[in-house]
Amino acid sequence: MCGIAGILKLSGPVTAQEVTAVLRMLDAEVHRGPNDWGVLYPDSVGNEPLLRREVEARGRGHDFQYASAGSGI
């Protein structure tokens, strides 16, 4: 059965702490099956050490970044 985790934030920028909270939510769903997983977060937090450490511990290739507002892309 599918499991979806996330945070809906209506104002303010997304923080690395919020993205790592989603990663912990995904960890809690791992018992649902070994299918696949991924996490999407803004490029503005992509280089923060906390987030990089958490993503790398789970294996790169499942993390995807999008251009955040003001990134110039």
Short mmCIF file of C-alpha atoms in Angstrom, two decimals:
data_model
loop_
_atom_site.label_atom_id
_atom_site.label_comp_id
_atom_site.label_asym_id
_atom_site.label_seq_id
_atom_site.Cartn_x
_atom_site.Cartn_y
_atom_site.Cartn_z
CA MET A 1 0.00 0.00 0.00
CA CYS A 2 1.25 3.49 -0.83
CA GLY A 3 2.53 5.77 1.86
CA ILE A 4 3.02 9.47 1.31
CA ALA A 5 4.72 11.89 3.67
CA GLY A 6 5.21 15.61 3.41
CA ILE A 7 4.76 19.06 4.83
CA LEU A 8 2.48 21.69 3.35
CA LYS A 9 3.92 25.09 4.13
CA LEU A 10 1.81 28.09 3.16
CA SER A 11 4.30 30.81 4.01
CA GLY A 12 8.01 31.23 4.56
CA PRO A 13 10.90 29.29 3.07
CA VAL A 14 11.34 25.55 3.49
CA THR A 15 14.11 24.68 5.97
CA ALA A 16 16.54 21.79 6.08
CA GLN A 17 14.99 20.75 9.41
CA GLU A 18 11.59 20.40 7.74
CA VAL A 19 13.01 18.27 4.94
CA THR A 20 14.79 16.00 7.42
CA ALA A 21 11.47 15.65 9.28
CA VAL A 22 9.96 14.31 6.04
CA LEU A 23 12.88 11.89 5.73
CA ARG A 24 12.10 10.61 9.23
CA MET A 25 8.45 10.19 8.20
CA LEU A 26 9.59 8.10 5.24
CA ASP A 27 11.79 6.02 7.56
CA ALA A 28 8.70 5.26 9.65
CA GLU A 29 6.92 3.93 6.53
CA VAL A 30 9.70 1.59 5.39
CA HIS A 31 7.82 -1.44 6.75
CA ARG A 32 5.20 -0.92 4.04
CA GLY A 33 7.47 -2.45 1.43
CA PRO A 34 10.72 -2.15 -0.45
CA ASN A 35 9.30 -0.46 -3.53
CA ASP A 36 10.76 2.98 -4.07
CA TRP A 37 10.97 6.33 -2.38
CA GLY A 38 12.05 9.88 -3.07
CA VAL A 39 12.16 13.30 -1.52
CA LEU A 40 11.69 16.66 -3.28
CA TYR A 41 13.07 19.85 -1.75
CA PRO A 42 14.12 23.34 -2.86
CA ASP A 43 17.67 23.94 -4.03
CA SER A 44 17.97 26.67 -1.41
CA VAL A 45 18.47 24.01 1.30
CA GLY A 46 20.25 21.41 -0.81
CA ASN A 47 23.74 22.26 0.42
CA GLU A 48 22.96 22.54 4.12
CA PRO A 49 25.13 20.06 6.05
CA LEU A 50 22.22 18.64 8.07
CA LEU A 51 20.23 17.77 4.97
CA ARG A 52 23.22 16.49 2.98
CA ARG A 53 24.18 14.15 5.84
CA GLU A 54 20.64 12.78 6.17
CA VAL A 55 20.19 12.27 2.41
CA GLU A 56 23.61 10.66 1.94
CA ALA A 57 22.93 8.26 4.83
CA ARG A 58 19.92 6.97 2.89
CA GLY A 59 21.62 6.90 -0.50
CA ARG A 60 21.77 9.59 -3.15
CA GLY A 61 19.64 9.21 -6.23
CA HIS A 62 16.33 9.41 -4.39
CA ASP A 63 16.59 13.13 -3.70
CA PHE A 64 15.34 15.68 -6.17
CA GLN A 65 15.66 19.45 -6.03
CA TYR A 66 13.54 22.16 -7.57
CA ALA A 67 14.43 25.79 -8.21
CA SER A 68 13.33 27.84 -5.25
CA ALA A 69 11.99 31.36 -5.56
CA GLY A 70 14.83 33.79 -6.03
CA SER A 71 17.31 31.16 -7.19
CA GLY A 72 17.74 32.90 -10.53
CA ILE A 73 16.69 29.89 -12.58
#
